[in-house]
């Protein structure tokens, strides 16, 4: 009876891991394709468009960080889930952790930079500091993007430098299971330090994102109310640009906040309890990959510039007026405002 019971449990675990592996394969593959498409699109803009939008630099670096994040951890996690063997030594495991942490931190910080740039751009505040930032925002985007790369690479250097290989007794080390590899870390590396180093930045990013995005929604809604009487004749035929931008912000922030917090909480649990359910590790990897995998499709579906590029690639390019008709002069002015976000 015990043998049959253990066999059944083992089969259920294998089946569950296979399902998670297939889900990871679909998620990683779709996410990489979406981000590569964005990279291709923005490279085309940088090379052939005379005056690209300043915000395109943030989208490009965000797509690049998301691609690295999915490739560094999503691909090996998918291979393990599908039953393929991966042989990584301690150096290889630490290198993957380092690259993934840099890409993840960069992705989160660039998302905050994107929201911060938007609230400064559309803000009507008369404060001198806000006015100065608004005047120089477009010039600061590229330096800030490269600064984020340098900053997060330096911050995460400790993954290589400070976590040494311990070959001593089990009392001096503990094993940190990553799913596709295991890393030896000092036993003195407690969960409180893990929360401070790994989770506290996530909570700060989430708090900033919620605050700034909430302000963006309020600004767009206020502008929508101010010009609502001009749109009355066309409200039934076309959703206003402000509402479209508001929905985009809400979807983007919901994905960002929910999956970032869920992954951080589950990561703390997995770090604290070494013996846990085997399916939690691939589940944590799925949660971590949700934002970089879904966000490119949010941008693609809401940016008319990207949609035009997509249709032109497939030989279905139409005139701009037939694809995205503008009902009035007021609609044109509001679309200029919201295009800074979309």
Short mmCIF file of N, CA and C in Angstrom, two decimals, residues 131-272:
data_model
loop_
_atom_site.label_atom_id
_atom_site.label_comp_id
_atom_site.label_asym_id
_atom_site.label_seq_id
_atom_site.Cartn_x
_atom_site.Cartn_y
_atom_site.Cartn_z
N UNK A 131 9.35 72.36 -13.30
CA UNK A 131 9.51 73.03 -14.59
C UNK A 131 10.88 72.75 -15.20
N UNK A 132 11.92 72.77 -14.37
CA UNK A 132 13.27 72.47 -14.86
C UNK A 132 13.38 71.03 -15.33
N UNK A 133 12.81 70.11 -14.54
CA UNK A 133 12.83 68.70 -14.94
C UNK A 133 12.06 68.48 -16.23
N UNK A 134 10.93 69.16 -16.36
CA UNK A 134 10.12 69.02 -17.57
C UNK A 134 10.86 69.53 -18.79
N UNK A 135 11.61 70.60 -18.62
CA UNK A 135 12.35 71.17 -19.75
C UNK A 135 13.53 70.29 -20.17
N UNK A 136 14.13 69.59 -19.22
CA UNK A 136 15.32 68.78 -19.50
C UNK A 136 15.06 67.28 -19.49
N UNK A 137 13.80 66.87 -19.35
CA UNK A 137 13.50 65.44 -19.20
C UNK A 137 13.95 64.64 -20.41
N UNK A 138 13.68 65.13 -21.60
CA UNK A 138 14.04 64.38 -22.81
C UNK A 138 15.55 64.23 -22.96
N UNK A 139 16.33 65.20 -22.45
CA UNK A 139 17.78 65.12 -22.54
C UNK A 139 18.37 64.17 -21.50
N UNK A 140 17.64 63.93 -20.42
CA UNK A 140 18.16 63.11 -19.32
C UNK A 140 17.86 61.63 -19.49
N UNK A 141 16.97 61.27 -20.42
CA UNK A 141 16.52 59.88 -20.51
C UNK A 141 17.67 58.93 -20.82
N UNK A 142 18.42 59.19 -21.88
CA UNK A 142 19.50 58.28 -22.26
C UNK A 142 20.57 58.17 -21.18
N UNK A 143 21.06 59.28 -20.61
CA UNK A 143 22.03 59.13 -19.51
C UNK A 143 21.48 58.36 -18.32
N UNK A 144 20.21 58.55 -17.99
CA UNK A 144 19.62 57.82 -16.87
C UNK A 144 19.51 56.33 -17.16
N UNK A 145 19.21 55.97 -18.40
CA UNK A 145 19.14 54.55 -18.75
C UNK A 145 20.50 53.88 -18.58
N UNK A 146 21.55 54.51 -19.09
CA UNK A 146 22.89 53.94 -18.93
C UNK A 146 23.34 53.97 -17.47
N UNK A 147 22.92 54.98 -16.73
CA UNK A 147 23.24 55.04 -15.30
C UNK A 147 22.59 53.87 -14.56
N UNK A 148 21.37 53.50 -14.93
CA UNK A 148 20.70 52.36 -14.30
C UNK A 148 21.46 51.07 -14.56
N UNK A 149 21.97 50.89 -15.79
CA UNK A 149 22.77 49.71 -16.08
C UNK A 149 24.00 49.65 -15.17
N UNK A 150 24.75 50.72 -15.12
CA UNK A 150 25.99 50.75 -14.32
C UNK A 150 25.69 50.56 -12.84
N UNK A 151 24.64 51.23 -12.36
CA UNK A 151 24.30 51.15 -10.94
C UNK A 151 23.95 49.74 -10.52
N UNK A 152 23.08 49.08 -11.29
CA UNK A 152 22.63 47.74 -10.89
C UNK A 152 23.71 46.69 -11.10
N UNK A 153 24.58 46.88 -12.06
CA UNK A 153 25.71 45.96 -12.20
C UNK A 153 26.62 46.05 -10.98
N UNK A 154 26.90 47.26 -10.52
CA UNK A 154 27.76 47.44 -9.36
C UNK A 154 27.09 46.92 -8.08
N UNK A 155 25.80 47.17 -7.93
CA UNK A 155 25.10 46.72 -6.72
C UNK A 155 25.09 45.20 -6.63
N UNK A 156 24.93 44.54 -7.77
CA UNK A 156 24.82 43.08 -7.76
C UNK A 156 26.16 42.37 -7.89
N UNK A 157 27.25 43.13 -7.89
CA UNK A 157 28.57 42.50 -7.93
C UNK A 157 28.78 41.60 -6.71
N UNK A 158 28.11 41.91 -5.61
CA UNK A 158 28.30 41.11 -4.39
C UNK A 158 27.89 39.66 -4.59
N UNK A 159 27.05 39.37 -5.60
CA UNK A 159 26.66 37.99 -5.87
C UNK A 159 27.88 37.16 -6.22
N UNK A 160 28.82 37.76 -6.96
CA UNK A 160 30.06 37.07 -7.29
C UNK A 160 31.12 37.23 -6.20
N UNK A 161 31.24 38.42 -5.66
CA UNK A 161 32.37 38.73 -4.80
C UNK A 161 32.19 38.21 -3.39
N UNK A 162 31.03 38.42 -2.81
CA UNK A 162 30.83 38.16 -1.39
C UNK A 162 30.37 36.75 -1.07
N UNK A 163 29.73 36.08 -2.01
CA UNK A 163 29.29 34.71 -1.75
C UNK A 163 30.36 33.75 -2.24
N UNK A 164 31.18 33.33 -1.32
CA UNK A 164 32.31 32.47 -1.66
C UNK A 164 31.86 31.01 -1.68
N UNK A 165 32.67 30.20 -2.31
CA UNK A 165 32.42 28.76 -2.31
C UNK A 165 32.87 28.17 -0.98
N UNK A 166 31.93 27.59 -0.27
CA UNK A 166 32.23 26.95 1.02
C UNK A 166 32.25 25.44 0.81
N UNK A 167 33.35 24.84 1.18
CA UNK A 167 33.50 23.40 1.03
C UNK A 167 33.51 22.72 2.38
N UNK A 168 33.35 23.49 3.44
CA UNK A 168 33.44 22.95 4.79
C UNK A 168 32.23 22.12 5.15
N UNK A 169 32.01 22.00 6.45
CA UNK A 169 30.91 21.20 6.97
C UNK A 169 29.59 21.87 6.67
N UNK A 170 28.50 21.10 6.83
CA UNK A 170 27.17 21.61 6.53
C UNK A 170 26.75 22.68 7.52
N UNK A 171 27.46 22.78 8.69
CA UNK A 171 27.10 23.80 9.67
C UNK A 171 27.48 25.20 9.21
N UNK A 172 28.47 25.30 8.33
CA UNK A 172 28.94 26.60 7.89
C UNK A 172 28.28 27.07 6.59
N UNK A 173 27.58 26.21 5.92
CA UNK A 173 26.94 26.58 4.66
C UNK A 173 25.51 26.06 4.62
N UNK A 174 24.77 26.60 3.70
CA UNK A 174 23.44 26.09 3.40
C UNK A 174 23.25 26.13 1.89
N UNK A 175 22.36 25.30 1.41
CA UNK A 175 22.13 25.21 -0.03
C UNK A 175 20.91 26.04 -0.40
N UNK A 176 21.10 26.88 -1.38
CA UNK A 176 20.00 27.70 -1.90
C UNK A 176 19.56 27.10 -3.23
N UNK A 177 18.42 26.42 -3.21
CA UNK A 177 17.92 25.73 -4.40
C UNK A 177 17.29 26.74 -5.36
N UNK A 178 17.76 26.73 -6.61
CA UNK A 178 17.25 27.65 -7.63
C UNK A 178 16.41 26.95 -8.69
N UNK A 179 16.23 25.64 -8.56
CA UNK A 179 15.47 24.90 -9.57
C UNK A 179 16.40 24.26 -10.57
N UNK A 180 17.10 25.05 -11.36
CA UNK A 180 18.01 24.54 -12.37
C UNK A 180 19.42 24.37 -11.84
N UNK A 181 19.73 24.91 -10.65
CA UNK A 181 21.03 24.74 -10.02
C UNK A 181 20.90 25.05 -8.53
N UNK A 182 21.92 24.71 -7.78
CA UNK A 182 21.95 24.97 -6.35
C UNK A 182 23.21 25.76 -6.01
N UNK A 183 23.05 26.74 -5.15
CA UNK A 183 24.16 27.61 -4.80
C UNK A 183 24.46 27.50 -3.31
N UNK A 184 25.73 27.42 -2.96
CA UNK A 184 26.13 27.37 -1.55
C UNK A 184 26.31 28.79 -1.04
N UNK A 185 25.66 29.09 0.07
CA UNK A 185 25.76 30.41 0.68
C UNK A 185 26.09 30.24 2.16
N UNK A 186 26.65 31.26 2.80
CA UNK A 186 26.97 31.15 4.23
C UNK A 186 25.71 30.90 5.06
N UNK A 187 25.87 30.09 6.09
CA UNK A 187 24.74 29.81 6.97
C UNK A 187 24.31 31.06 7.73
N UNK A 188 25.21 32.02 7.87
CA UNK A 188 24.87 33.26 8.57
C UNK A 188 24.01 34.21 7.73
N UNK A 189 23.81 33.85 6.47
CA UNK A 189 22.98 34.68 5.59
C UNK A 189 21.51 34.39 5.91
N UNK A 190 20.96 35.13 6.86
CA UNK A 190 19.62 34.89 7.38
C UNK A 190 18.56 35.51 6.47
N UNK A 191 17.31 35.14 6.75
CA UNK A 191 16.19 35.62 5.94
C UNK A 191 16.01 37.12 6.07
N UNK A 192 16.35 37.68 7.24
CA UNK A 192 16.22 39.13 7.41
C UNK A 192 17.15 39.88 6.45
N UNK A 193 18.38 39.37 6.29
CA UNK A 193 19.31 39.99 5.34
C UNK A 193 18.83 39.79 3.91
N UNK A 194 18.24 38.64 3.65
CA UNK A 194 17.69 38.37 2.31
C UNK A 194 16.58 39.36 1.97
N UNK A 195 15.72 39.63 2.95
CA UNK A 195 14.62 40.58 2.73
C UNK A 195 15.16 41.98 2.45
N UNK A 196 16.18 42.38 3.21
CA UNK A 196 16.74 43.73 3.03
C UNK A 196 17.41 43.87 1.67
N UNK A 197 18.18 42.86 1.27
CA UNK A 197 18.96 42.97 0.04
C UNK A 197 18.14 42.70 -1.22
N UNK A 198 17.19 41.76 -1.13
CA UNK A 198 16.49 41.32 -2.33
C UNK A 198 15.05 41.84 -2.43
N UNK A 199 14.36 41.95 -1.31
CA UNK A 199 12.93 42.27 -1.35
C UNK A 199 12.62 43.74 -1.08
N UNK A 200 13.42 44.37 -0.22
CA UNK A 200 13.16 45.78 0.09
C UNK A 200 13.20 46.67 -1.15
N UNK A 201 14.17 46.50 -2.07
CA UNK A 201 14.12 47.30 -3.30
C UNK A 201 12.84 47.08 -4.10
N UNK A 202 12.35 45.82 -4.13
CA UNK A 202 11.10 45.55 -4.84
C UNK A 202 9.94 46.32 -4.23
N UNK A 203 9.86 46.34 -2.90
CA UNK A 203 8.77 47.06 -2.23
C UNK A 203 8.87 48.57 -2.51
N UNK A 204 10.09 49.10 -2.55
CA UNK A 204 10.27 50.52 -2.84
C UNK A 204 9.85 50.83 -4.28
N UNK A 205 10.23 49.96 -5.22
CA UNK A 205 9.82 50.15 -6.61
C UNK A 205 8.30 50.12 -6.74
N UNK A 206 7.67 49.15 -6.06
CA UNK A 206 6.21 49.02 -6.14
C UNK A 206 5.53 50.26 -5.57
N UNK A 207 6.01 50.73 -4.41
CA UNK A 207 5.42 51.92 -3.81
C UNK A 207 5.54 53.14 -4.72
N UNK A 208 6.70 53.33 -5.31
CA UNK A 208 6.90 54.45 -6.23
C UNK A 208 6.00 54.32 -7.45
N UNK A 209 5.89 53.10 -7.97
CA UNK A 209 5.08 52.87 -9.17
C UNK A 209 3.62 53.17 -8.90
N UNK A 210 3.10 52.71 -7.77
CA UNK A 210 1.70 52.95 -7.43
C UNK A 210 1.44 54.44 -7.27
N UNK A 211 2.33 55.14 -6.57
CA UNK A 211 2.16 56.57 -6.33
C UNK A 211 2.17 57.37 -7.64
N UNK A 212 3.17 57.13 -8.47
CA UNK A 212 3.30 57.89 -9.71
C UNK A 212 2.20 57.55 -10.70
N UNK A 213 1.88 56.26 -10.83
CA UNK A 213 0.84 55.86 -11.77
C UNK A 213 -0.53 56.36 -11.34
N UNK A 214 -0.78 56.38 -10.04
CA UNK A 214 -2.03 56.97 -9.55
C UNK A 214 -2.13 58.44 -9.91
N UNK A 215 -1.02 59.15 -9.79
CA UNK A 215 -1.01 60.56 -10.18
C UNK A 215 -1.24 60.73 -11.68
N UNK A 216 -0.67 59.82 -12.49
CA UNK A 216 -0.89 59.87 -13.92
C UNK A 216 -2.36 59.70 -14.28
N UNK A 217 -3.00 58.74 -13.64
CA UNK A 217 -4.42 58.50 -13.90
C UNK A 217 -5.24 59.73 -13.54
N UNK A 218 -4.95 60.35 -12.42
CA UNK A 218 -5.69 61.54 -12.00
C UNK A 218 -5.51 62.69 -13.00
N UNK A 219 -4.27 62.88 -13.49
CA UNK A 219 -4.03 63.95 -14.45
C UNK A 219 -4.78 63.70 -15.75
N UNK A 220 -4.76 62.46 -16.23
CA UNK A 220 -5.46 62.14 -17.48
C UNK A 220 -6.96 62.27 -17.33
N UNK A 221 -7.50 61.83 -16.19
CA UNK A 221 -8.93 61.94 -15.97
C UNK A 221 -9.35 63.41 -15.86
N UNK A 222 -8.54 64.23 -15.23
CA UNK A 222 -8.86 65.65 -15.12
C UNK A 222 -8.88 66.31 -16.50
N UNK A 223 -7.90 65.95 -17.32
CA UNK A 223 -7.88 66.50 -18.67
C UNK A 223 -9.06 66.00 -19.48
N UNK A 224 -9.46 64.76 -19.26
CA UNK A 224 -10.62 64.20 -19.97
C UNK A 224 -11.89 64.95 -19.61
N UNK A 225 -12.05 65.30 -18.35
CA UNK A 225 -13.24 66.03 -17.92
C UNK A 225 -13.26 67.45 -18.48
N UNK A 226 -12.08 68.06 -18.63
CA UNK A 226 -12.02 69.42 -19.13
C UNK A 226 -12.46 69.54 -20.59
N UNK A 227 -12.19 68.50 -21.37
CA UNK A 227 -12.54 68.57 -22.80
C UNK A 227 -13.69 67.64 -23.15
N UNK A 228 -14.39 67.13 -22.15
CA UNK A 228 -15.44 66.14 -22.40
C UNK A 228 -16.56 66.71 -23.27
N UNK A 229 -16.89 67.98 -23.08
CA UNK A 229 -17.98 68.57 -23.84
C UNK A 229 -17.66 68.64 -25.33
N UNK A 230 -16.37 68.65 -25.69
CA UNK A 230 -15.99 68.68 -27.10
C UNK A 230 -16.15 67.31 -27.73
N UNK A 231 -16.03 66.27 -26.91
CA UNK A 231 -16.06 64.90 -27.42
C UNK A 231 -17.47 64.31 -27.45
N UNK A 232 -18.46 65.01 -27.03
CA UNK A 232 -19.78 64.40 -26.88
C UNK A 232 -20.30 63.81 -28.18
N UNK A 233 -19.95 64.41 -29.28
CA UNK A 233 -20.45 63.93 -30.55
C UNK A 233 -19.78 62.64 -31.00
N UNK A 234 -18.63 62.32 -30.44
CA UNK A 234 -17.89 61.15 -30.90
C UNK A 234 -17.63 60.12 -29.81
N UNK A 235 -18.21 60.29 -28.63
CA UNK A 235 -17.94 59.35 -27.54
C UNK A 235 -18.46 57.96 -27.86
N UNK A 236 -19.57 57.87 -28.58
CA UNK A 236 -20.17 56.57 -28.85
C UNK A 236 -19.40 55.78 -29.88
N UNK A 237 -18.62 56.46 -30.73
CA UNK A 237 -17.93 55.78 -31.82
C UNK A 237 -16.49 55.41 -31.47
N UNK A 238 -15.86 56.14 -30.58
CA UNK A 238 -14.44 55.89 -30.31
C UNK A 238 -14.10 56.23 -28.87
N UNK A 239 -13.42 55.34 -28.22
CA UNK A 239 -12.99 55.61 -26.86
C UNK A 239 -11.94 56.72 -26.87
N UNK A 240 -12.04 57.63 -25.93
CA UNK A 240 -11.14 58.78 -25.91
C UNK A 240 -9.71 58.33 -25.63
N UNK A 241 -8.76 59.19 -26.02
CA UNK A 241 -7.35 58.88 -25.82
C UNK A 241 -6.99 58.81 -24.35
N UNK A 242 -7.62 59.68 -23.53
CA UNK A 242 -7.34 59.66 -22.10
C UNK A 242 -7.77 58.34 -21.46
N UNK A 243 -8.94 57.84 -21.87
CA UNK A 243 -9.42 56.58 -21.31
C UNK A 243 -8.52 55.43 -21.75
N UNK A 244 -8.07 55.47 -23.00
CA UNK A 244 -7.18 54.42 -23.48
C UNK A 244 -5.87 54.44 -22.71
N UNK A 245 -5.34 55.63 -22.47
CA UNK A 245 -4.10 55.75 -21.69
C UNK A 245 -4.31 55.30 -20.25
N UNK A 246 -5.48 55.62 -19.68
CA UNK A 246 -5.78 55.22 -18.30
C UNK A 246 -5.83 53.71 -18.18
N UNK A 247 -6.49 53.05 -19.12
CA UNK A 247 -6.55 51.59 -19.09
C UNK A 247 -5.16 50.98 -19.24
N UNK A 248 -4.35 51.57 -20.09
CA UNK A 248 -2.99 51.07 -20.27
C UNK A 248 -2.19 51.17 -18.98
N UNK A 249 -2.30 52.30 -18.31
CA UNK A 249 -1.59 52.50 -17.05
C UNK A 249 -2.05 51.49 -16.00
N UNK A 250 -3.37 51.31 -15.89
CA UNK A 250 -3.91 50.40 -14.89
C UNK A 250 -3.48 48.96 -15.15
N UNK A 251 -3.50 48.54 -16.42
CA UNK A 251 -3.07 47.18 -16.74
C UNK A 251 -1.59 47.01 -16.45
N UNK A 252 -0.78 47.98 -16.86
CA UNK A 252 0.66 47.91 -16.65
C UNK A 252 1.01 47.86 -15.17
N UNK A 253 0.38 48.73 -14.38
CA UNK A 253 0.66 48.77 -12.94
C UNK A 253 0.16 47.51 -12.25
N UNK A 254 -1.00 47.01 -12.66
CA UNK A 254 -1.54 45.79 -12.04
C UNK A 254 -0.60 44.61 -12.25
N UNK A 255 -0.08 44.47 -13.47
CA UNK A 255 0.88 43.41 -13.75
C UNK A 255 2.15 43.60 -12.93
N UNK A 256 2.62 44.82 -12.90
CA UNK A 256 3.86 45.14 -12.19
C UNK A 256 3.74 44.84 -10.70
N UNK A 257 2.70 45.37 -10.07
CA UNK A 257 2.56 45.27 -8.61
C UNK A 257 2.25 43.84 -8.19
N UNK A 258 1.26 43.22 -8.82
CA UNK A 258 0.80 41.91 -8.37
C UNK A 258 1.89 40.85 -8.48
N UNK A 259 2.54 40.76 -9.63
CA UNK A 259 3.52 39.70 -9.83
C UNK A 259 4.83 39.99 -9.10
N UNK A 260 5.20 41.25 -8.98
CA UNK A 260 6.43 41.58 -8.24
C UNK A 260 6.28 41.25 -6.76
N UNK A 261 5.16 41.64 -6.16
CA UNK A 261 4.93 41.34 -4.75
C UNK A 261 4.79 39.84 -4.51
N UNK A 262 4.04 39.15 -5.38
CA UNK A 262 3.84 37.71 -5.20
C UNK A 262 5.17 36.97 -5.30
N UNK A 263 6.00 37.34 -6.26
CA UNK A 263 7.29 36.69 -6.40
C UNK A 263 8.21 36.98 -5.22
N UNK A 264 8.19 38.20 -4.70
CA UNK A 264 9.03 38.55 -3.56
C UNK A 264 8.64 37.76 -2.32
N UNK A 265 7.34 37.66 -2.06
CA UNK A 265 6.86 36.92 -0.89
C UNK A 265 7.20 35.44 -1.00
N UNK A 266 6.98 34.86 -2.19
CA UNK A 266 7.28 33.45 -2.38
C UNK A 266 8.79 33.19 -2.31
N UNK A 267 9.60 34.13 -2.78
CA UNK A 267 11.05 33.97 -2.70
C UNK A 267 11.53 33.95 -1.25
N UNK A 268 10.93 34.78 -0.41
CA UNK A 268 11.28 34.77 1.01
C UNK A 268 10.94 33.42 1.63
N UNK A 269 9.78 32.89 1.29
CA UNK A 269 9.36 31.59 1.83
C UNK A 269 10.32 30.49 1.39
N UNK A 270 10.68 30.47 0.11
CA UNK A 270 11.57 29.44 -0.40
C UNK A 270 12.96 29.55 0.21
N UNK A 271 13.41 30.76 0.48
CA UNK A 271 14.73 30.95 1.08
C UNK A 271 14.74 30.50 2.54
N UNK A 272 13.65 30.76 3.27
CA UNK A 272 13.59 30.45 4.70
C UNK A 272 13.43 28.96 4.94
#
